Every structure is written in C-alpha cells, then in structure tokens.
Coordinates of N, CA and C in Angstrom, one line a residue:
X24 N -11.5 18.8 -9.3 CA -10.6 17.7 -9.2 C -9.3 18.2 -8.6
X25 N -9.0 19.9 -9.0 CA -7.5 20.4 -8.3 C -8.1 20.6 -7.5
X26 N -8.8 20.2 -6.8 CA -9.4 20.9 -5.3 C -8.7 20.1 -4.3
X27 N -9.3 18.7 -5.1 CA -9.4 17.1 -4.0 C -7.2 17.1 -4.1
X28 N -7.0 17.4 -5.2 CA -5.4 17.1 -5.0 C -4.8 17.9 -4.1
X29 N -5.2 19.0 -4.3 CA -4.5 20.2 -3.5 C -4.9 19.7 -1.6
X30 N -6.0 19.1 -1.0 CA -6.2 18.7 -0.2 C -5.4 17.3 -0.1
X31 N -4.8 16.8 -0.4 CA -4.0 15.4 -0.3 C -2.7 15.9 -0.2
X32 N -2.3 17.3 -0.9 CA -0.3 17.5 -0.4 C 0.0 17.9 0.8
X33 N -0.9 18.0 1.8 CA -0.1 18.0 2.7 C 0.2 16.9 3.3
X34 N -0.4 15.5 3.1 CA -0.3 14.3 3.5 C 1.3 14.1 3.0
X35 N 1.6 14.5 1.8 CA 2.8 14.2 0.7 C 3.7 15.0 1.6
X36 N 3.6 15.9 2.2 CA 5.1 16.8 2.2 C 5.1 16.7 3.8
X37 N 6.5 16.2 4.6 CA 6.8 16.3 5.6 C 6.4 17.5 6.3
X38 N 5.9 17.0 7.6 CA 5.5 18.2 9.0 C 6.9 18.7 8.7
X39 N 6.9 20.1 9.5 CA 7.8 20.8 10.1 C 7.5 20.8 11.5
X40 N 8.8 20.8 12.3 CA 8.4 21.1 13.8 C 9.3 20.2 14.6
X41 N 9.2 19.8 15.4 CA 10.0 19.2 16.3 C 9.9 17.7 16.4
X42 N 9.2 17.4 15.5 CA 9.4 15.5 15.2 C 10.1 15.7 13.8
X43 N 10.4 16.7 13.1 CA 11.3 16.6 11.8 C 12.8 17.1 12.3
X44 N 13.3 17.6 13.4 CA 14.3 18.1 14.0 C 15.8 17.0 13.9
X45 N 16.6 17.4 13.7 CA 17.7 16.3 13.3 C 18.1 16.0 14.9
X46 N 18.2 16.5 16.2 CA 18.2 15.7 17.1 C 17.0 14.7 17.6
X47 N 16.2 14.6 17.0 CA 15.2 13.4 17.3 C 15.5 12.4 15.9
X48 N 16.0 12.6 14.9 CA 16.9 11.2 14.4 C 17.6 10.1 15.2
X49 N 17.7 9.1 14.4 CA 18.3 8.2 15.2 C 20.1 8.4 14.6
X50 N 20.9 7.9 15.7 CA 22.2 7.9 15.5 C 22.7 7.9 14.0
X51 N 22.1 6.6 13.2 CA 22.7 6.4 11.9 C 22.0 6.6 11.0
X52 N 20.5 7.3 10.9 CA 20.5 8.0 10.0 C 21.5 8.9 8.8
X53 N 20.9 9.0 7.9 CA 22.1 9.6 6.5 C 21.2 11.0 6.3
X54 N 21.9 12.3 6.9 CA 21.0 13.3 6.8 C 21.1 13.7 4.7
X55 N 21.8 13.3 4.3 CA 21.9 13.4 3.0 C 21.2 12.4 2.3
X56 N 20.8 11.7 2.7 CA 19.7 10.5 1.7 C 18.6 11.4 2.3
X57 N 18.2 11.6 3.6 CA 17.2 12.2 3.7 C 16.8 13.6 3.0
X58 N 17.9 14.4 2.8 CA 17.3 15.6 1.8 C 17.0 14.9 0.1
X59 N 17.7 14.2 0.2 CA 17.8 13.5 -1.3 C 15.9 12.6 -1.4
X60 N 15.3 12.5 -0.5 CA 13.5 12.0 -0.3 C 13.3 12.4 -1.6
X61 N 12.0 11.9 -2.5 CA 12.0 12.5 -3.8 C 9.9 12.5 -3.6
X62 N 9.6 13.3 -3.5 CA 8.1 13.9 -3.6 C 7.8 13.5 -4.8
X63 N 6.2 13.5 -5.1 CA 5.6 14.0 -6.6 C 5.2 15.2 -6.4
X64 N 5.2 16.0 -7.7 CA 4.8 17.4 -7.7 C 3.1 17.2 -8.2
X65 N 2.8 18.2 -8.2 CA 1.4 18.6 -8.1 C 1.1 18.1 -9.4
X66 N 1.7 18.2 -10.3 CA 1.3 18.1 -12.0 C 1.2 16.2 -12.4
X67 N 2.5 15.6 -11.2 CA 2.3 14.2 -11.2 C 1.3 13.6 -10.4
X68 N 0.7 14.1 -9.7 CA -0.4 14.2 -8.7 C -1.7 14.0 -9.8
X69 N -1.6 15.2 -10.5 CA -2.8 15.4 -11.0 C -3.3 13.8 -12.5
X70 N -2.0 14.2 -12.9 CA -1.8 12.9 -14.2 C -1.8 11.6 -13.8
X71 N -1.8 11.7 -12.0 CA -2.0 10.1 -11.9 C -0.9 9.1 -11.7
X72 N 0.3 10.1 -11.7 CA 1.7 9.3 -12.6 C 2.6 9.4 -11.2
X73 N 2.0 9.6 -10.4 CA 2.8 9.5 -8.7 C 3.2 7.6 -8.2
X74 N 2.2 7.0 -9.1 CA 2.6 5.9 -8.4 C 3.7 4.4 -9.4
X75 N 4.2 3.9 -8.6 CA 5.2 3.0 -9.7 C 4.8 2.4 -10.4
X76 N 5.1 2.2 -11.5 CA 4.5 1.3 -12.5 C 4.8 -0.1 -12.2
X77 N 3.7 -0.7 -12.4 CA 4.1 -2.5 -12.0 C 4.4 -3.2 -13.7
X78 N 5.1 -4.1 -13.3 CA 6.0 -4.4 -14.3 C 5.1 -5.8 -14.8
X79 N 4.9 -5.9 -16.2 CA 4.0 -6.8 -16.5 C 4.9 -8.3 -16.0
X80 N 4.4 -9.2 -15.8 CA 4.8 -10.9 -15.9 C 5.3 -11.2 -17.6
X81 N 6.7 -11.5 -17.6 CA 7.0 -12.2 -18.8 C 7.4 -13.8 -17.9
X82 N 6.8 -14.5 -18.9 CA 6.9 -16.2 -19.0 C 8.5 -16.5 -19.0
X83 N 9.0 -17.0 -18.3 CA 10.7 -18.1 -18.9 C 10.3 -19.3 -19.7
X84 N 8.8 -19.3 -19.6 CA 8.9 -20.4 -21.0 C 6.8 -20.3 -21.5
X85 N 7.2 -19.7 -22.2 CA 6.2 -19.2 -23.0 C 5.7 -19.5 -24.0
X86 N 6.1 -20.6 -24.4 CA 5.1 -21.7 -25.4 C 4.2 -23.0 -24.5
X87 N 4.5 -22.7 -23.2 CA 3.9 -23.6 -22.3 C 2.2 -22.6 -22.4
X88 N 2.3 -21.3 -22.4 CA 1.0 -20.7 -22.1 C 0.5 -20.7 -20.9
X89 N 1.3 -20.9 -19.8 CA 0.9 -20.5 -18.8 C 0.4 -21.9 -18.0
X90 N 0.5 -22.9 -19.1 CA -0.1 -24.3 -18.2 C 1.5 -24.8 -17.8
X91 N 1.3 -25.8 -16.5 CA 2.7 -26.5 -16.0 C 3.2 -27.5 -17.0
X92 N 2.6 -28.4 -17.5 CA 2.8 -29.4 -18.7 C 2.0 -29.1 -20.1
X93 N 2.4 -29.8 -21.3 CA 2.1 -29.6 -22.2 C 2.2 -30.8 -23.0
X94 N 1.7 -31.9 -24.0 CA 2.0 -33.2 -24.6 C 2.1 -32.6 -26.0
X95 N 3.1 -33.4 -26.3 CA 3.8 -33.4 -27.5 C 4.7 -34.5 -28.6
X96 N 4.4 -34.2 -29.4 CA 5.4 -35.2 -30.4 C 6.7 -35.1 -30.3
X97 N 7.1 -36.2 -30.2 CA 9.0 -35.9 -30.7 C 9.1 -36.1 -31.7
X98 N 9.8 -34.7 -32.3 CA 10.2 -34.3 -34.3 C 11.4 -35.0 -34.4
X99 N 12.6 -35.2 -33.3 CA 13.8 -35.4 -33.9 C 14.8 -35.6 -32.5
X100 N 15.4 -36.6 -32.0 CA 16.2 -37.0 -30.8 C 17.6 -36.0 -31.7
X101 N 18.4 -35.6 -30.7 CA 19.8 -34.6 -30.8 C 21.1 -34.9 -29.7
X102 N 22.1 -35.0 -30.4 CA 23.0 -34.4 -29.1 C 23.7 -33.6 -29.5
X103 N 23.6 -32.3 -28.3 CA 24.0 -31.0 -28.3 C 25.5 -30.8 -27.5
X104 N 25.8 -30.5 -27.7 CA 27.4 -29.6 -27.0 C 27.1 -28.1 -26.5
X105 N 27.5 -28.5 -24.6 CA 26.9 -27.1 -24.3 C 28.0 -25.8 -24.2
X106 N 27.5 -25.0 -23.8 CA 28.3 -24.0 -23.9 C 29.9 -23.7 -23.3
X107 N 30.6 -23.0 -23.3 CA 32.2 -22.9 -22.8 C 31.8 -22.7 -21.5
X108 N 32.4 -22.6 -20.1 CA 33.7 -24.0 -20.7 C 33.0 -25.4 -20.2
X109 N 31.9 -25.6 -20.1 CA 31.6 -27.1 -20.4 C 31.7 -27.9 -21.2
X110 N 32.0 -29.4 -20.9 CA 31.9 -29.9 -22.1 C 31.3 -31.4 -22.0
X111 N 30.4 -31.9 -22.7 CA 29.8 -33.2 -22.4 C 29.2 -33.0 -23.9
X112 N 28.1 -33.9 -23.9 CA 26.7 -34.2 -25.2 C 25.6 -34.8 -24.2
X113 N 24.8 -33.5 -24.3 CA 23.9 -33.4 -23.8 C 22.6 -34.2 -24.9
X114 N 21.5 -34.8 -24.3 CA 20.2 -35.1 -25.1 C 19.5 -34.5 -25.0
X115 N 19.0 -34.2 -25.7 CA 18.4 -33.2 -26.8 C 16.8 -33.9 -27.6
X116 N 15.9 -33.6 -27.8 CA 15.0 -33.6 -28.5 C 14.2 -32.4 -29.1
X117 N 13.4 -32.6 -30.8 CA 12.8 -31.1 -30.9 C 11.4 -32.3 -30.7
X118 N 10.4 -30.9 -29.9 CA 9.1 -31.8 -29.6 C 8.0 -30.5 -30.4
X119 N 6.8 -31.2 -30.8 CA 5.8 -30.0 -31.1 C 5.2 -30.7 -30.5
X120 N 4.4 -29.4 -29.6 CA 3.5 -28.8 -28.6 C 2.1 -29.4 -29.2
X121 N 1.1 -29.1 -28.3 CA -0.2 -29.6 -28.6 C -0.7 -28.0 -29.6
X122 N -0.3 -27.1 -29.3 CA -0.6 -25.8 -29.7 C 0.1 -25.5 -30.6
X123 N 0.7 -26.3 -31.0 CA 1.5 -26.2 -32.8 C 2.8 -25.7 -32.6
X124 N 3.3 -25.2 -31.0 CA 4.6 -24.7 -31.3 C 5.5 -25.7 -31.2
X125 N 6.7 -25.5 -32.1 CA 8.1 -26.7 -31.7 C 9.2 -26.1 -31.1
X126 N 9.4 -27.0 -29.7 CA 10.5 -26.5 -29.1 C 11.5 -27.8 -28.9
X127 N 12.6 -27.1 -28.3 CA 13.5 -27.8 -28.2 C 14.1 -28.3 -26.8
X128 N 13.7 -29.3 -25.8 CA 13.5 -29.7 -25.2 C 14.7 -30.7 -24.4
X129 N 15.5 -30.6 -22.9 CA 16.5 -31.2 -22.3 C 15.8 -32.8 -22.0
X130 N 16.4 -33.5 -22.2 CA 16.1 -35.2 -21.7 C 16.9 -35.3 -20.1
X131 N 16.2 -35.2 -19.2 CA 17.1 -35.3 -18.0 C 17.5 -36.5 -17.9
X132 N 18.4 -37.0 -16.9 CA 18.9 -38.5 -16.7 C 19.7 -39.1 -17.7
X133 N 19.9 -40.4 -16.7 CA 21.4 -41.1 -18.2 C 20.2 -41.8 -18.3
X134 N 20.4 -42.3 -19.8 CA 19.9 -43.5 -21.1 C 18.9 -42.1 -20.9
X135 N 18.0 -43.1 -22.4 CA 16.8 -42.6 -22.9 C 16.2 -43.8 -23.6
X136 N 14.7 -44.0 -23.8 CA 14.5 -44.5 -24.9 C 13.7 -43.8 -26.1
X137 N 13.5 -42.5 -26.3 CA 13.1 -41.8 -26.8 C 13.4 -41.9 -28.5
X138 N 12.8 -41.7 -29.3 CA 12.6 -42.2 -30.7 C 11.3 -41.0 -31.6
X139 N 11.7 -40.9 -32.8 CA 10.8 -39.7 -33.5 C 9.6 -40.8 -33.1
X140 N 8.2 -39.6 -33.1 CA 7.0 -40.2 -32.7 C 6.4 -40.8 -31.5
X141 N 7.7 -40.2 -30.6 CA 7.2 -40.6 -29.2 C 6.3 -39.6 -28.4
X142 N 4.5 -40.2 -27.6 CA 4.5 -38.5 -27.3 C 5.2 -38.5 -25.9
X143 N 5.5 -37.3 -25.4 CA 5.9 -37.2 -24.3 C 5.0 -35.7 -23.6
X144 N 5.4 -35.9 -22.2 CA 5.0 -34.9 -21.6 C 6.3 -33.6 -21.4
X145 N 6.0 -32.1 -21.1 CA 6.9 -31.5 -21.5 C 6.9 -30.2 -20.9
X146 N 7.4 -30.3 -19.9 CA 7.5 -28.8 -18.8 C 8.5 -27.7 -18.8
X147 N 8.7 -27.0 -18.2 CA 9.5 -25.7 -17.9 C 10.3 -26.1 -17.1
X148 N 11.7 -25.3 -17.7 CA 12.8 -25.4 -16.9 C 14.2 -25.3 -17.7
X149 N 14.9 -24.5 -17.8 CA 16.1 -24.1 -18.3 C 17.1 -25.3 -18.3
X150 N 17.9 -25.4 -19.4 CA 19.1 -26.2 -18.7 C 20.4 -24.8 -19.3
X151 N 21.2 -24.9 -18.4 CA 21.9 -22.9 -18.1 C 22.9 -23.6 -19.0
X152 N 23.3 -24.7 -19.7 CA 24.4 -24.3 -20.7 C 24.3 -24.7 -22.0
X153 N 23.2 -24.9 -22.2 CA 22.3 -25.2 -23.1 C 21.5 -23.8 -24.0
X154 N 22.1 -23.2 -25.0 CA 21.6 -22.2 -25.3 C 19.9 -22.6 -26.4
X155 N 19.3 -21.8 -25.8 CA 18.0 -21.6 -26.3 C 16.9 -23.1 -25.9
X156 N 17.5 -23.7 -24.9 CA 16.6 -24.8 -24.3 C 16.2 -24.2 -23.0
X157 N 14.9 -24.4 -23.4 CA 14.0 -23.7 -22.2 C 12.7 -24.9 -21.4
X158 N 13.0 -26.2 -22.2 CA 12.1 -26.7 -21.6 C 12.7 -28.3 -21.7
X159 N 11.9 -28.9 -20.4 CA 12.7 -30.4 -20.1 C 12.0 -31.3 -20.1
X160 N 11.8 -32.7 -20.6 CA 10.7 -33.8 -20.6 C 10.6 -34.4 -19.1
X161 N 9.3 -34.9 -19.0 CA 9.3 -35.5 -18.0 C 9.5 -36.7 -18.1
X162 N 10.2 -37.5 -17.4 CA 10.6 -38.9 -16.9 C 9.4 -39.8 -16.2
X163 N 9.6 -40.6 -17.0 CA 8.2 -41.9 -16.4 C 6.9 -41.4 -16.9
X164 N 6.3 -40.5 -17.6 CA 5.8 -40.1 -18.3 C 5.0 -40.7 -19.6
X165 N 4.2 -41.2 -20.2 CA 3.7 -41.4 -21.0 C 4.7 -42.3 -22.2
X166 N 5.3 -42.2 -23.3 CA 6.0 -43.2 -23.9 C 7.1 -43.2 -23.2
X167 N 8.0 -42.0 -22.2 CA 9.3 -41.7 -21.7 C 9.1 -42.4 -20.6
X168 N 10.4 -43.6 -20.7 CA 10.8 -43.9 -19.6 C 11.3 -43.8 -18.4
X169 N 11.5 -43.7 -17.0 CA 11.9 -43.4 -16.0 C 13.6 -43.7 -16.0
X170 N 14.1 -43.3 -15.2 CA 15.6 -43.8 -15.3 C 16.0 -45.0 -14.7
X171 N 16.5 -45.9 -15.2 CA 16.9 -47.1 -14.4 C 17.6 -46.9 -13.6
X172 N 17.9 -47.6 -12.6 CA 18.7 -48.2 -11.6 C 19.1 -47.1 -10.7
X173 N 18.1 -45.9 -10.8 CA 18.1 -44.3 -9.7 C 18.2 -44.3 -8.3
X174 N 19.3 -44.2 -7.6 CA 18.4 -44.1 -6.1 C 17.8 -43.2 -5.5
X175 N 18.9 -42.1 -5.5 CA 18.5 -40.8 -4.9 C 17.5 -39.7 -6.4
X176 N 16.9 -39.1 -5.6 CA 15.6 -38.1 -5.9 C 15.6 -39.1 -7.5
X177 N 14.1 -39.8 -6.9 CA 13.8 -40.8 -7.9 C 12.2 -40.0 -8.3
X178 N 11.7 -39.1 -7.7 CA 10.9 -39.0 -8.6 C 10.8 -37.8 -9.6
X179 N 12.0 -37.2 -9.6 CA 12.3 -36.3 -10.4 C 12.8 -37.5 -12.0
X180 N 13.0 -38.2 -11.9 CA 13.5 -39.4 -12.7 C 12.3 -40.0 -13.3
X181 N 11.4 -40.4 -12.8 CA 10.4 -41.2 -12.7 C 10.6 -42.7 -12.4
X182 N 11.8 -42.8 -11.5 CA 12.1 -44.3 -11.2 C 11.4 -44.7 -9.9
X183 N 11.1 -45.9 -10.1 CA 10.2 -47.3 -9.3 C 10.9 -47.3 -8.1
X184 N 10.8 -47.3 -6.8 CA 11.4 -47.6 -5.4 C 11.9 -49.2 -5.4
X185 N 13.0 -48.8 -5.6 CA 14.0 -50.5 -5.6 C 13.3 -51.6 -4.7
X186 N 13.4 -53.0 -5.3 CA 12.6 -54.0 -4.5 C 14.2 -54.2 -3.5
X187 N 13.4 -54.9 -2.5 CA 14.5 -54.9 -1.4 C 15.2 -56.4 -1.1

C-alpha cells in the first residue's frame, strides 16, 4: 500500500525546472501565497485524510423532514412582538405537524381567518425578526384563507385574479 502512495507524490509536489521559474509567472502573481501552497505529507496520504471533509446538510427547518409541506392542526392563534428595533404584532400560530411535532408558525398577509382546529398546510421559511419561527402557513390552502382584495404577487397570498 506504501508502495502505491509513494508512486502518487510526485503528482503532489511541484516540477522543478523552467515552467516553476518566477519569470514565467504572470505579472500579479503573490510569490508569497505561492510559497505559503500547503501539500499533504506522506503520513496524510497514507490515513486517507488529504482530502476535505464535506460538511454534512443541516435542515433551516427540520421538523419538515425534508418534505416541502407538512398538514397540521392549529393548537393556538398568537400575536407576537418582533424583535428590536422593529415594532408591529405579528400573527402567529402554534400548529402540530402530522409527525407529532409542534411548531410555531408566521401567518403571512393582512386579516386571517384562522381559529384553534383549523388544519392548515405548513412550509419553510424564516420570518428574520421573529425569534424561533422557522415556519410559515400557506395561504389559500386547505381551511386558510387567501388574502383578500391582493393585487400584486397574488399567488404567494393565495388570492383569486380580480374580476374585471
């Protein structure tokens, strides 16, 4: 096995000779980043540990399990006060998931008709001043209403195309 490694460093370590020569650099080359190059040694070579580690996938909303939507009960309608220096009263509901978890979930849009025991549908998506809401209902959805009287980006809303 040291055999097959020892045959692979010279791939690892820079030629010498006149294509390594600092007048065949280009103009803006950094001859000090270039000594600073950082090799694996033979011992990292051997352990396998020459190459980067890939960084596992963590979820931003991880009671979803990895599906886009999720149906759920509404435990309790809220209005929240978001973080400094905002200031409004945000809607709020706590929903439990089909998979037992209860989260706490943003009502996008003005009005709601939302009520304990409504189900709704229930996706991913942060609201940033909203501490620990990580997930947002969808509009037009199942018992959840669309928003009335919407014009622009109406299907984010789940509102009807105005009769004309």
């Amino acid at each position: 096995m040291f055999k097959s490694v020892l045959n692979r460093v010279p791939a690892l370590v820079p030629k010498l000779g006149i294509a390594s020569s600092p007048f065949k650099m280009p103009m803006f080359a950094n001859p000090i980043a270039q000594m600073q190059k950082r090799y694996a040694t033979l011992n990292q070579i051997k352990n396998g540990k020459h190459f980067r580690p890939i960084k596992p996938f963590i979820s931003k909303a991880p009671d979803l399990e990895g599906n886009p939507f999720k149906k759920g009960v509404v435990l309790r309608v809220m209005i929240v006060k978001p973080k400094k220096p905002n200031s409004a009263q945000r809607k709020c509901c706590r929903v439990r998931l089909t998979n037992g978890h209860v989260v706490t979930c943003f009502i996008p849009g003005e009005g709601h008709n939302l009520q304990e025991h409504n189900l709704v549908l229930v996706r991913g998506g942060r609201s940033q001043d909203l501490p620990g809401v990580k997930y947002k209902i969808v509009r037009g959805t199942l018992d959840c209403a669309g928003v009335a009287n919407r014009q622009t980006a109406r299907s984010k809303y789940g509102a009807k195309m105005p009769k004309q």
